[in-house]
mmCIF file of C-alpha atoms and ligand atoms in Angstrom:
data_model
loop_
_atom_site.group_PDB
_atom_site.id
_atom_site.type_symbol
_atom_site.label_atom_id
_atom_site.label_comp_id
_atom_site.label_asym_id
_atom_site.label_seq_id
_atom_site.Cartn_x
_atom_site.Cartn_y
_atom_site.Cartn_z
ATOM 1 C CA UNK A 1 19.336 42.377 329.344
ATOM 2 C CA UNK A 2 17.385 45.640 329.355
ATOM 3 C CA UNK A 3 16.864 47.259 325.811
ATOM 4 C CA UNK A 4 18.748 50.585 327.099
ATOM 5 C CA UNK A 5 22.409 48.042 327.431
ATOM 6 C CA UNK A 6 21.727 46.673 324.097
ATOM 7 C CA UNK A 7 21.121 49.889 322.627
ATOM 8 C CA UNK A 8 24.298 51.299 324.059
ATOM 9 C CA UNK A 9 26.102 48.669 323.101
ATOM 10 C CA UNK A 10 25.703 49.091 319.873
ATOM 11 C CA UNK A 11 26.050 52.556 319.650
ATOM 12 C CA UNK A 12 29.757 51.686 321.057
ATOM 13 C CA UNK A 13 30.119 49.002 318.422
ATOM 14 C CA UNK A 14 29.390 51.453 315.556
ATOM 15 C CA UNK A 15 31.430 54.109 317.332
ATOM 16 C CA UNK A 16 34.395 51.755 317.838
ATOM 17 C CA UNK A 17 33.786 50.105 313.819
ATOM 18 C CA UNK A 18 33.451 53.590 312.271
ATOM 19 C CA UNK A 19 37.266 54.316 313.789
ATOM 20 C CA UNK A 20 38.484 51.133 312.405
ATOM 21 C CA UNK A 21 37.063 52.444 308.717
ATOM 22 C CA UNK A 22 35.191 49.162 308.625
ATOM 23 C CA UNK A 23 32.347 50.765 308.391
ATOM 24 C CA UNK A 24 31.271 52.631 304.859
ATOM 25 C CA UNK A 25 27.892 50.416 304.240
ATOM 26 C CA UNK A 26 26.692 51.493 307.852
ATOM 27 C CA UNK A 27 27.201 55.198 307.789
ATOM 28 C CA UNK A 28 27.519 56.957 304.671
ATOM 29 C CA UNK A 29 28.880 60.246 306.028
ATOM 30 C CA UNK A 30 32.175 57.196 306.669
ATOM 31 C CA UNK A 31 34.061 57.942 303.407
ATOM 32 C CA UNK A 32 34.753 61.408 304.223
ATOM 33 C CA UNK A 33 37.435 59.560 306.304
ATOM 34 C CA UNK A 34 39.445 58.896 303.363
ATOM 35 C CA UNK A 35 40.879 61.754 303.189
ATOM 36 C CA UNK A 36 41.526 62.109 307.151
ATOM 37 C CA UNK A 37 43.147 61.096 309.874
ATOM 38 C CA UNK A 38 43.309 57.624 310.520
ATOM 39 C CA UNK A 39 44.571 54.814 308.190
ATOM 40 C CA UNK A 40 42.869 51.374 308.233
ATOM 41 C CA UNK A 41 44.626 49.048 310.532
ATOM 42 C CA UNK A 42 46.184 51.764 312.833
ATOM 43 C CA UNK A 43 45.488 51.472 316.498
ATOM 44 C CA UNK A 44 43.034 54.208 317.663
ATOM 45 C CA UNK A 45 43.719 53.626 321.403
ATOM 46 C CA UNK A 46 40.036 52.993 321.951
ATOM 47 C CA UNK A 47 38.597 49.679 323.917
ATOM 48 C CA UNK A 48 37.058 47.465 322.406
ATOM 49 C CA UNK A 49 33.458 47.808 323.733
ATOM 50 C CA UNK A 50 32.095 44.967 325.981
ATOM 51 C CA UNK A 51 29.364 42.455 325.808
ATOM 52 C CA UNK A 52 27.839 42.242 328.966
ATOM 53 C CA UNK A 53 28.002 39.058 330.447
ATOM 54 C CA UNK A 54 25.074 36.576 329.560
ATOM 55 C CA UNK A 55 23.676 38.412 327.264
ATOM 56 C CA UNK A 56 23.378 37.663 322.668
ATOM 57 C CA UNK A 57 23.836 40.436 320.098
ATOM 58 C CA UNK A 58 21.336 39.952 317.164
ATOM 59 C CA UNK A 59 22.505 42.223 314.001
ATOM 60 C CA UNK A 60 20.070 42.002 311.235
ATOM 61 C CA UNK A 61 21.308 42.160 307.708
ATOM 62 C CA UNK A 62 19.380 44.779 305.070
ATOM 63 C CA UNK A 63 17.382 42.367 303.171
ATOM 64 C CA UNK A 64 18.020 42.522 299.705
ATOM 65 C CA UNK A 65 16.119 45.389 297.533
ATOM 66 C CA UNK A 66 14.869 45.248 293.652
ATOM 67 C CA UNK A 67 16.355 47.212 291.201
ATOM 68 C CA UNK A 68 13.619 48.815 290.945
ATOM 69 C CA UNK A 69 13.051 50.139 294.491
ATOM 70 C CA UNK A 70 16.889 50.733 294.260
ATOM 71 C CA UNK A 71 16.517 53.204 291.200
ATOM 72 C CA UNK A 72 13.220 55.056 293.530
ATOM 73 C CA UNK A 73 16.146 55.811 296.322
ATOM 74 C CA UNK A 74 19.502 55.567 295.172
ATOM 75 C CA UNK A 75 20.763 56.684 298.398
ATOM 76 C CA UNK A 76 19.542 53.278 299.607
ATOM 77 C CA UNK A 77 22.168 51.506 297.454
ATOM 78 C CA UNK A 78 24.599 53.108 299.931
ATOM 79 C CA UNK A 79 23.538 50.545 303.020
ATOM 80 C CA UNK A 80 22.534 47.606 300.915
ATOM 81 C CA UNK A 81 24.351 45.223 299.291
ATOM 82 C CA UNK A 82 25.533 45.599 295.047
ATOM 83 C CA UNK A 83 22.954 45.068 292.608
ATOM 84 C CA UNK A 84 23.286 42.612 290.233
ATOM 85 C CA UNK A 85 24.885 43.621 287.048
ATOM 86 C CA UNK A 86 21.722 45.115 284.457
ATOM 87 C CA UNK A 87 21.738 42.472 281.791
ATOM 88 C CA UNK A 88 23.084 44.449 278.617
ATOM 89 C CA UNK A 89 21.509 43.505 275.760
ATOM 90 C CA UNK A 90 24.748 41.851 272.906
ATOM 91 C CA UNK A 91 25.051 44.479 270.859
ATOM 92 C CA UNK A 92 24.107 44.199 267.248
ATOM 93 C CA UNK A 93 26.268 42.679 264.742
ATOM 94 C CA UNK A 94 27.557 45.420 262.366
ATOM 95 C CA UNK A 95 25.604 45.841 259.396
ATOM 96 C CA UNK A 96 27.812 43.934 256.233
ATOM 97 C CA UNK A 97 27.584 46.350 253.540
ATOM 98 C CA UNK A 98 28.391 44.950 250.652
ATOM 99 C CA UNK A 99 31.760 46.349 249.389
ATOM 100 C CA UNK A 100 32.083 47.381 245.696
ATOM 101 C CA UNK A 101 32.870 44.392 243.327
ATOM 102 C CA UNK A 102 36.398 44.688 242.175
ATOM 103 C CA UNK A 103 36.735 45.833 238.680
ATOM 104 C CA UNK A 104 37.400 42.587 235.975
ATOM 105 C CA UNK A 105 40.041 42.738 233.495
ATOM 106 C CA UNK A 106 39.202 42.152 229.654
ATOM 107 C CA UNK A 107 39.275 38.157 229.693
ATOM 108 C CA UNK A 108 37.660 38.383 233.003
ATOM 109 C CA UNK A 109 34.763 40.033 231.373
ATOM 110 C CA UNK A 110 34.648 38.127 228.340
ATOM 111 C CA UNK A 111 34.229 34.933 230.281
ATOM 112 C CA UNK A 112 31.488 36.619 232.600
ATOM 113 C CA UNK A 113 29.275 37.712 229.717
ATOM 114 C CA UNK A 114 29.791 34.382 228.076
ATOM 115 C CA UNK A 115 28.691 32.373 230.398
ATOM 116 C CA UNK A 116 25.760 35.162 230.983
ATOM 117 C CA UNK A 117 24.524 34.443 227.237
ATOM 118 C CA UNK A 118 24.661 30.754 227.917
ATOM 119 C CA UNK A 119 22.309 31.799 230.992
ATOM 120 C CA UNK A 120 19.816 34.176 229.129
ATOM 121 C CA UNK A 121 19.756 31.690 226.029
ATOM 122 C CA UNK A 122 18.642 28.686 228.459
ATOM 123 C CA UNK A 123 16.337 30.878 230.040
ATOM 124 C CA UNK A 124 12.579 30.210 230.685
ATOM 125 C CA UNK A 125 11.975 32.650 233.577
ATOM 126 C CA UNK A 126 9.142 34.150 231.730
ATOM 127 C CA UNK A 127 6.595 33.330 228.679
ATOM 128 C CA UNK A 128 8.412 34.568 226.240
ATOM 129 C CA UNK A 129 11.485 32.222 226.852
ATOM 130 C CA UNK A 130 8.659 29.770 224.792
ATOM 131 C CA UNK A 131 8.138 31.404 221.977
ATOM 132 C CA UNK A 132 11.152 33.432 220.742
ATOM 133 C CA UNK A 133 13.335 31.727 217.987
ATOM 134 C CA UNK A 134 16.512 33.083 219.846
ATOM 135 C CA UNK A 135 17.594 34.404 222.577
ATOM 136 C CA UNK A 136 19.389 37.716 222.226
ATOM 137 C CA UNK A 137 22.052 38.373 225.580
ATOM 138 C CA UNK A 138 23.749 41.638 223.525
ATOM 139 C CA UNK A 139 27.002 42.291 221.603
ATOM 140 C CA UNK A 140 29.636 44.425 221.498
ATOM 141 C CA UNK A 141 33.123 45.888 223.624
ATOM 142 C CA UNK A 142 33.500 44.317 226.726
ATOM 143 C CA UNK A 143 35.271 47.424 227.954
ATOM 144 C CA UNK A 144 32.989 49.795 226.621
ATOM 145 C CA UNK A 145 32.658 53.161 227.696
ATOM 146 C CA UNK A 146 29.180 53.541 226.329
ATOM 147 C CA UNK A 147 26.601 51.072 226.477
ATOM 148 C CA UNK A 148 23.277 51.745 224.755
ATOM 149 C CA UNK A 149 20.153 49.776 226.309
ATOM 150 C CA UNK A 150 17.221 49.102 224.128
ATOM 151 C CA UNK A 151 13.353 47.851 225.423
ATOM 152 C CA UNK A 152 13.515 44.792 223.438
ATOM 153 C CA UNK A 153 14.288 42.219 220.343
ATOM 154 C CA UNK A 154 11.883 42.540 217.611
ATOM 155 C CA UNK A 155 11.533 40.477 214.609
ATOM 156 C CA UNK A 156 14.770 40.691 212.747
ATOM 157 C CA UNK A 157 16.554 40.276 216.709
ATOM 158 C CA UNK A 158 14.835 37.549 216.951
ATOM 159 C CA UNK A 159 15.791 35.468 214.170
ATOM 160 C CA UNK A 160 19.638 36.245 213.617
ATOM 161 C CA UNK A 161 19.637 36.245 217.909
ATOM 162 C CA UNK A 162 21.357 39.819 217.708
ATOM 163 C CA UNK A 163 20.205 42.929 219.117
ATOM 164 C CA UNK A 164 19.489 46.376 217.018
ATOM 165 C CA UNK A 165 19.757 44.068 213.488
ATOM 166 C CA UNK A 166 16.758 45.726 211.904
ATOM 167 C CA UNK A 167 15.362 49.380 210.726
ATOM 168 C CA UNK A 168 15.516 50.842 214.011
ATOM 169 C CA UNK A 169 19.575 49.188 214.210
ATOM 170 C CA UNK A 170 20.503 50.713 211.000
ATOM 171 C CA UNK A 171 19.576 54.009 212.185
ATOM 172 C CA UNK A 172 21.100 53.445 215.766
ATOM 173 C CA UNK A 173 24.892 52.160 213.930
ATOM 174 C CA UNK A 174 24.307 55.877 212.687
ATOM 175 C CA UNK A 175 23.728 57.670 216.056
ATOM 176 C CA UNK A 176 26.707 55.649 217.294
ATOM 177 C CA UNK A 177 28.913 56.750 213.805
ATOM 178 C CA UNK A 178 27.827 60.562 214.439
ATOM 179 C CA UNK A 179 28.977 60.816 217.954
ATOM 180 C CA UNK A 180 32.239 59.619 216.987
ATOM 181 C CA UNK A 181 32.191 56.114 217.363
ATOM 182 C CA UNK A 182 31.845 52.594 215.898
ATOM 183 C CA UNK A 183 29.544 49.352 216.546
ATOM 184 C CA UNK A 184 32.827 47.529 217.589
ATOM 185 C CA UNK A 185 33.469 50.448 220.385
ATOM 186 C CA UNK A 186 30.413 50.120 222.391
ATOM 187 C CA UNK A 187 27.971 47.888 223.884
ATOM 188 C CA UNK A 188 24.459 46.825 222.722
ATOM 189 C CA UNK A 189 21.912 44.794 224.646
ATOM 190 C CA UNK A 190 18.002 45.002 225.644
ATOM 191 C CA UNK A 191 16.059 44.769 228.733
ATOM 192 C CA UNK A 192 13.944 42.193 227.442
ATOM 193 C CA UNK A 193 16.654 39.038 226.130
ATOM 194 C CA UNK A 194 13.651 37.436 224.145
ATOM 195 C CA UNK A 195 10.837 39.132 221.467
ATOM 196 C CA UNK A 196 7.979 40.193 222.827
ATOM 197 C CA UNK A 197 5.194 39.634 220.626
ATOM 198 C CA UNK A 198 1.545 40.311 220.119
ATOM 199 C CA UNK A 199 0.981 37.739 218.539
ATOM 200 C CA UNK A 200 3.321 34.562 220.323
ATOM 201 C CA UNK A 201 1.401 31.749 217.970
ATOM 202 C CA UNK A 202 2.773 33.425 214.537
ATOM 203 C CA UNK A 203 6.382 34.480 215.406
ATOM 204 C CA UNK A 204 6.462 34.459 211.503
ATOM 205 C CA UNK A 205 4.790 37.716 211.091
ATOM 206 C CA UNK A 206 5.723 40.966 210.467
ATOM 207 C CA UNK A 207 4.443 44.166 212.912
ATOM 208 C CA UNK A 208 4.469 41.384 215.654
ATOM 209 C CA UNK A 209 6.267 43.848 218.122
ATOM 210 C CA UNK A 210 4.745 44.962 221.609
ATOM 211 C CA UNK A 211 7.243 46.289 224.374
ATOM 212 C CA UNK A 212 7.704 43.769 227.132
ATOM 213 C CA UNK A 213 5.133 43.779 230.232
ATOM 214 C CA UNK A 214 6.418 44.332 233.842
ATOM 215 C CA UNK A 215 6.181 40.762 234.402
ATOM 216 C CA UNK A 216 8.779 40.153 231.774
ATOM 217 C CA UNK A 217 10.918 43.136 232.956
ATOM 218 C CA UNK A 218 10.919 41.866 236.185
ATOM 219 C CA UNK A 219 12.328 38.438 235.008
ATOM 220 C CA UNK A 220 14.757 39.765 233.020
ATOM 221 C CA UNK A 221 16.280 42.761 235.001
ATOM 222 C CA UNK A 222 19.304 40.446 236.598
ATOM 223 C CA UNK A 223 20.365 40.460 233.222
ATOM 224 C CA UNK A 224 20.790 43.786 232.049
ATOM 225 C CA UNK A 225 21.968 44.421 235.675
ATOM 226 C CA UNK A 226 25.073 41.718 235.451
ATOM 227 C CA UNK A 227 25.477 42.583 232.010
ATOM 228 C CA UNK A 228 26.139 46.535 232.841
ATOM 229 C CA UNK A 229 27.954 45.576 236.323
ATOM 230 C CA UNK A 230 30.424 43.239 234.315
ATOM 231 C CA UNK A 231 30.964 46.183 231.608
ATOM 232 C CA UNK A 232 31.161 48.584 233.969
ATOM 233 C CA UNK A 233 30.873 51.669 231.195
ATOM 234 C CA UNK A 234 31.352 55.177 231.678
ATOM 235 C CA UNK A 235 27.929 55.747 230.022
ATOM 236 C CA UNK A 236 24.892 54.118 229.678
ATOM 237 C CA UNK A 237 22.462 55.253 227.398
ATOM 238 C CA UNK A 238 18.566 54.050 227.550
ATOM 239 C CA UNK A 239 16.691 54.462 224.212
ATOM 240 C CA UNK A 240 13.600 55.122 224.962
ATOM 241 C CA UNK A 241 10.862 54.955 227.633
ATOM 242 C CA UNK A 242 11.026 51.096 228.427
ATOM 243 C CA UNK A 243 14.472 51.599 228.794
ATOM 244 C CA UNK A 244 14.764 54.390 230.867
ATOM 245 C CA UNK A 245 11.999 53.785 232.943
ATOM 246 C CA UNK A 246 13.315 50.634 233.933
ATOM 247 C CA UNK A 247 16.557 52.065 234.809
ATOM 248 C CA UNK A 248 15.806 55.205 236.379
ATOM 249 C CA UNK A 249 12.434 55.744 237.571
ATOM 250 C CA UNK A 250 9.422 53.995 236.777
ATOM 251 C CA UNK A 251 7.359 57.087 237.427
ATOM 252 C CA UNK A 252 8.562 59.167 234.839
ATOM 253 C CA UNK A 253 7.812 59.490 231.142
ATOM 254 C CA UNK A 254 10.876 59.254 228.760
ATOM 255 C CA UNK A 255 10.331 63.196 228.294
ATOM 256 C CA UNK A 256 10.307 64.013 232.033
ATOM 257 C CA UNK A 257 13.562 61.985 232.096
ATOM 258 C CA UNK A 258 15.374 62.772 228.518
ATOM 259 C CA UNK A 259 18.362 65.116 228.748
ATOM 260 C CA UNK A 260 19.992 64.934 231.998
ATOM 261 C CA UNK A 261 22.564 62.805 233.796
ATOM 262 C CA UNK A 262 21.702 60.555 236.368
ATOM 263 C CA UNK A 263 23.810 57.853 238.910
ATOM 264 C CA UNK A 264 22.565 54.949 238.083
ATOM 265 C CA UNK A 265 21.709 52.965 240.925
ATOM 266 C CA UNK A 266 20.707 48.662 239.743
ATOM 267 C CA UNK A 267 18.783 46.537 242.195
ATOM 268 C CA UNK A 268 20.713 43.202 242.404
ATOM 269 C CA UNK A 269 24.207 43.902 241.715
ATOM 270 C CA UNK A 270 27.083 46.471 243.225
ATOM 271 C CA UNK A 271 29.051 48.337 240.550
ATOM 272 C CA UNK A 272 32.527 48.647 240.698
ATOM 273 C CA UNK A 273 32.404 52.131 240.037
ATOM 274 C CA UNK A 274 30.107 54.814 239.613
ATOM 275 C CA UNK A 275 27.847 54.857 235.706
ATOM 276 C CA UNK A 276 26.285 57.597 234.445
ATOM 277 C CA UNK A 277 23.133 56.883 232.513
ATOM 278 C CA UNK A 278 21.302 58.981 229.896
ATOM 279 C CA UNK A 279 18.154 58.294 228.430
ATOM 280 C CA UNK A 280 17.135 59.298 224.800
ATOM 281 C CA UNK A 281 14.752 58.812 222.096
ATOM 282 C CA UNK A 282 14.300 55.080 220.580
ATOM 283 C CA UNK A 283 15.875 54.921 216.819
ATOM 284 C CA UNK A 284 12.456 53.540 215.954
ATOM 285 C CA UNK A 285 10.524 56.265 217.626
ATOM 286 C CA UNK A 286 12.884 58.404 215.562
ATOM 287 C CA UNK A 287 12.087 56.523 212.529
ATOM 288 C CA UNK A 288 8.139 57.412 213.196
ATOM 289 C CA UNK A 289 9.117 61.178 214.022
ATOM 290 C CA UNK A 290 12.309 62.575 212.470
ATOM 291 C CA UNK A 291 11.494 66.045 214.039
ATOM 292 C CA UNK A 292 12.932 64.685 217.278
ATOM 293 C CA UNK A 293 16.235 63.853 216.045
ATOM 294 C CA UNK A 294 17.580 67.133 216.664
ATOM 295 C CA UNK A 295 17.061 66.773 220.701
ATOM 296 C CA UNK A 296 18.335 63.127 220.731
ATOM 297 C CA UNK A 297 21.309 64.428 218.989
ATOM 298 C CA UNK A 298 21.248 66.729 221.865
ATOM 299 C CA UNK A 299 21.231 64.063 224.172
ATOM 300 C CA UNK A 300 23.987 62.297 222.465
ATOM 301 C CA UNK A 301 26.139 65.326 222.803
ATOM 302 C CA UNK A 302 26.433 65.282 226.474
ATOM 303 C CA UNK A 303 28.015 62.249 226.202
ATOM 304 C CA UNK A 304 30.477 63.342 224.036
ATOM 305 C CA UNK A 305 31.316 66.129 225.645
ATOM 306 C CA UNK A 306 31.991 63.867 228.602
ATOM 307 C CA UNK A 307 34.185 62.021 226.930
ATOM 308 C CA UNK A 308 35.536 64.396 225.393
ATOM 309 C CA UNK A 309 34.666 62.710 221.856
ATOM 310 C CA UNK A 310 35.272 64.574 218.109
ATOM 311 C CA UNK A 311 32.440 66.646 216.948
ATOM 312 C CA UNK A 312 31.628 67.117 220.689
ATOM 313 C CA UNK A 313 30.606 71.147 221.432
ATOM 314 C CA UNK A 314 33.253 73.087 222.867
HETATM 315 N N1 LIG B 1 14.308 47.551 219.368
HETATM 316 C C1 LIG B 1 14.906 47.311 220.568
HETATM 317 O O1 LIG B 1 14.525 47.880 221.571
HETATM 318 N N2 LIG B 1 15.891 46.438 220.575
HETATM 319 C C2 LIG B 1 16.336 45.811 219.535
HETATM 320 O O2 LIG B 1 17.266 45.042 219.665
HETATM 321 C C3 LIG B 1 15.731 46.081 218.309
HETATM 322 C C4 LIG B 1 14.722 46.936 218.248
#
C-alpha cells in the first residue's frame, strides 16, 4: 500500500477518534471539547474510516520518557503516558518535647529527696566521694519558696553531714532571720554533696577548704538539679561565685552577675514551673569583708519584695 493511503488513513482515524473524544493524549488542543458540543458516546453521523483491503496499520506507542526529560518539556507529559508517582520522602517524626514535670505534692517530695540523699550519700561519681566523712544531700522545707545554694561542705559540713553548720552557717541563719524568715522555712543544699579539700589525706585539719573543680561540678550537677526540680521554689538564691556560675553562666564573675533576676534554666531536668534565681555574696566571703554586706542585703531585698516578705521596701 502506497505511503500517501496510509497516511490518509490515519489522518481519518484521528479525525474520526478526535469526534468520539477518545482522543485527549493524541491532540492536546482535544479538551477544549469539554465544554462543547458533543458528549462521549453520542453518534456523530460520521463513517467509520476504512482499511483498505490487504493492507496492516502499525501505530507506534510514545516510548516512555524520564522524569527528568519530562520536567525539560512539560508539554510532553501531555502525549505520554503518567509518570510514576515522585517518591516523597516519610516525613519526620515530630520532635517530643519534653512536657513540664507535673508539680509533686508534700509527701511526694519528701520521698523524692529521700531517696535523692540515699543516692548522693552512696555516691562515688567523683574523688571526693573517697575522702569526705559524710555526705551532705541538704536540709530544709520541702515546699520552700526560697532555696539558698552554697559552692560546697567544708569542715564542720563534713563531719555532722549537714550543710551551712559552721561560721559561714551562723551568719547565713542570720541573712535568712533578717529577710523575714526561719531555717525551717527554706531550703539549704550545695553544689558540691561532699568536702572538697586541699588536703584529702588529713580530712582532720582545719583551713582544709578549696571550692570544688569543674570535674567535681560536673559530677555533681544532677543533684542540685533534681534537688531544685523536686522543690520547685519560687526563689533560688546562689551564694557566691561557684554557685552562681554554675547556675547561670559560667562566663561571668559573681559581680557581673550579683543583683538581678534571672530564669533559671538546669541542664538535665524540666521544672514544673518557672524559678527565679538570684545570686549574692557567700556568708564566708562576707565574713572576710563586712563592707559588702550592705549590697547582699540589697540582693536579699529583691526577694522580699517579691514575696512580698516583712521588712521588704515599699
Ligand atoms: N560553705 C558552703 O558553700 N557550703 C556549706 O555548706 C558550708 C560552707
Amino acid at each position: 500500500m502506497a505511503n500517501d493511503s496510509l497516511r490518509r488513513l490515519i489522518a481519518e482515524l484521528k479525525t474520526f477518534l478526535a469526534a468520539q473524544g477518545e482522543d485527549e493524549f493524541i491532540s492536546p488542543a482535544a479538551p477544549l471539547r469539554a465544554a462543547g458540543a458533543v458528549s462521549k458516546g453520542e453518534p456523530t453521523g460520521k463513517p467509520l474510516p476504512k482499511m483498505p483491503e490487504g493492507e496492516t496499520l502499525t501505530v507506534e506507542f510514545p516510548k516512555a520518557v524520564s522524569p527528568q526529560s519530562a520536567f525539560k518539556n512539560p508539554a510532553s507529559q501531555l502525549t505520554e503516558p503518567p509518570l510514576p508517582a515522585p517518591v516523597v520522602a516519610a516525613p519526620e517524626p515530630a520532635r517530643v518535647i519534653p512536657s513540664e514535670e507535673p508539680q509533686m505534692n508534700i509527701s511526694q517530695k519528701t520521698a523524692a529527696l529521700a531517696e535523692l540523699a540515699e543516692t548522693i550519700k552512696a555516691c562515688t561519681r567523683c574523688p571526693l566521694g573517697a575522702t569526705r566523712l559524710n555526705a551532705v544531700p541538704g536540709e530544709g522545707n520541702v515546699n520552700a519558696d526560697v532555696m539558698f545554694v552554697g559552692e560546697g561542705p567544708g569542715f564542720d559540713e563534713d563531719r555532722q553531714g549537714r550543710p551551712f553548720v559552721g561560721r559561714a552557717g551562723q551568719l547565713l541563719d542570720k541573712m535568712i532571720v533578717a529577710m523575714g524568715l526561719t531555717r525551717e522555712q527554706v531550703f539549704i543544699a550545695n553544689i558540691a554533696k561532699c568536702h572538697p579539700m586541699t588536703d584529702p589525706l588529713h580530712p582532720e585539719k582545719h583551713g582544709n577548704d578549696r571550692a570544688p573543680n569543674a570535674e567535681e561540678i560536673a559530677c555533681c550537677r544532677k543533684y542540685i538539679e533534681k534537688q531544685i526540680s523536686i522543690i520547685c521554689p519560687k526563689y533560688v538564691i546562689a551564694l557566691g561565685g561557684v554557685a552562681a556560675k554554675a547556675l547561670i553562666a559560667d562566663a561571668k564573675s559573681l559581680g557581673a552577675l550579683r543583683g538581678k533576676f534571672y530564669d533559671l534554666h538546669l541542664d538535665s531536668v524540666t521544672l514544673p514551673r518557672p524559678v527565679k534565681i538570684l545570686a549574692t555574696f557567700h556568708p564566708a566571703a562576707l565574713l572576710r569583708n563586712p563592707g559588702w554586706k550592705k549590697d547582699a542585703w540589697t540582693d536579699l531585698q529583691m526577694v522580699m519584695d517579691e514575696l512580698g516578705l516583712k521588712g521588704a521596701r515599699k
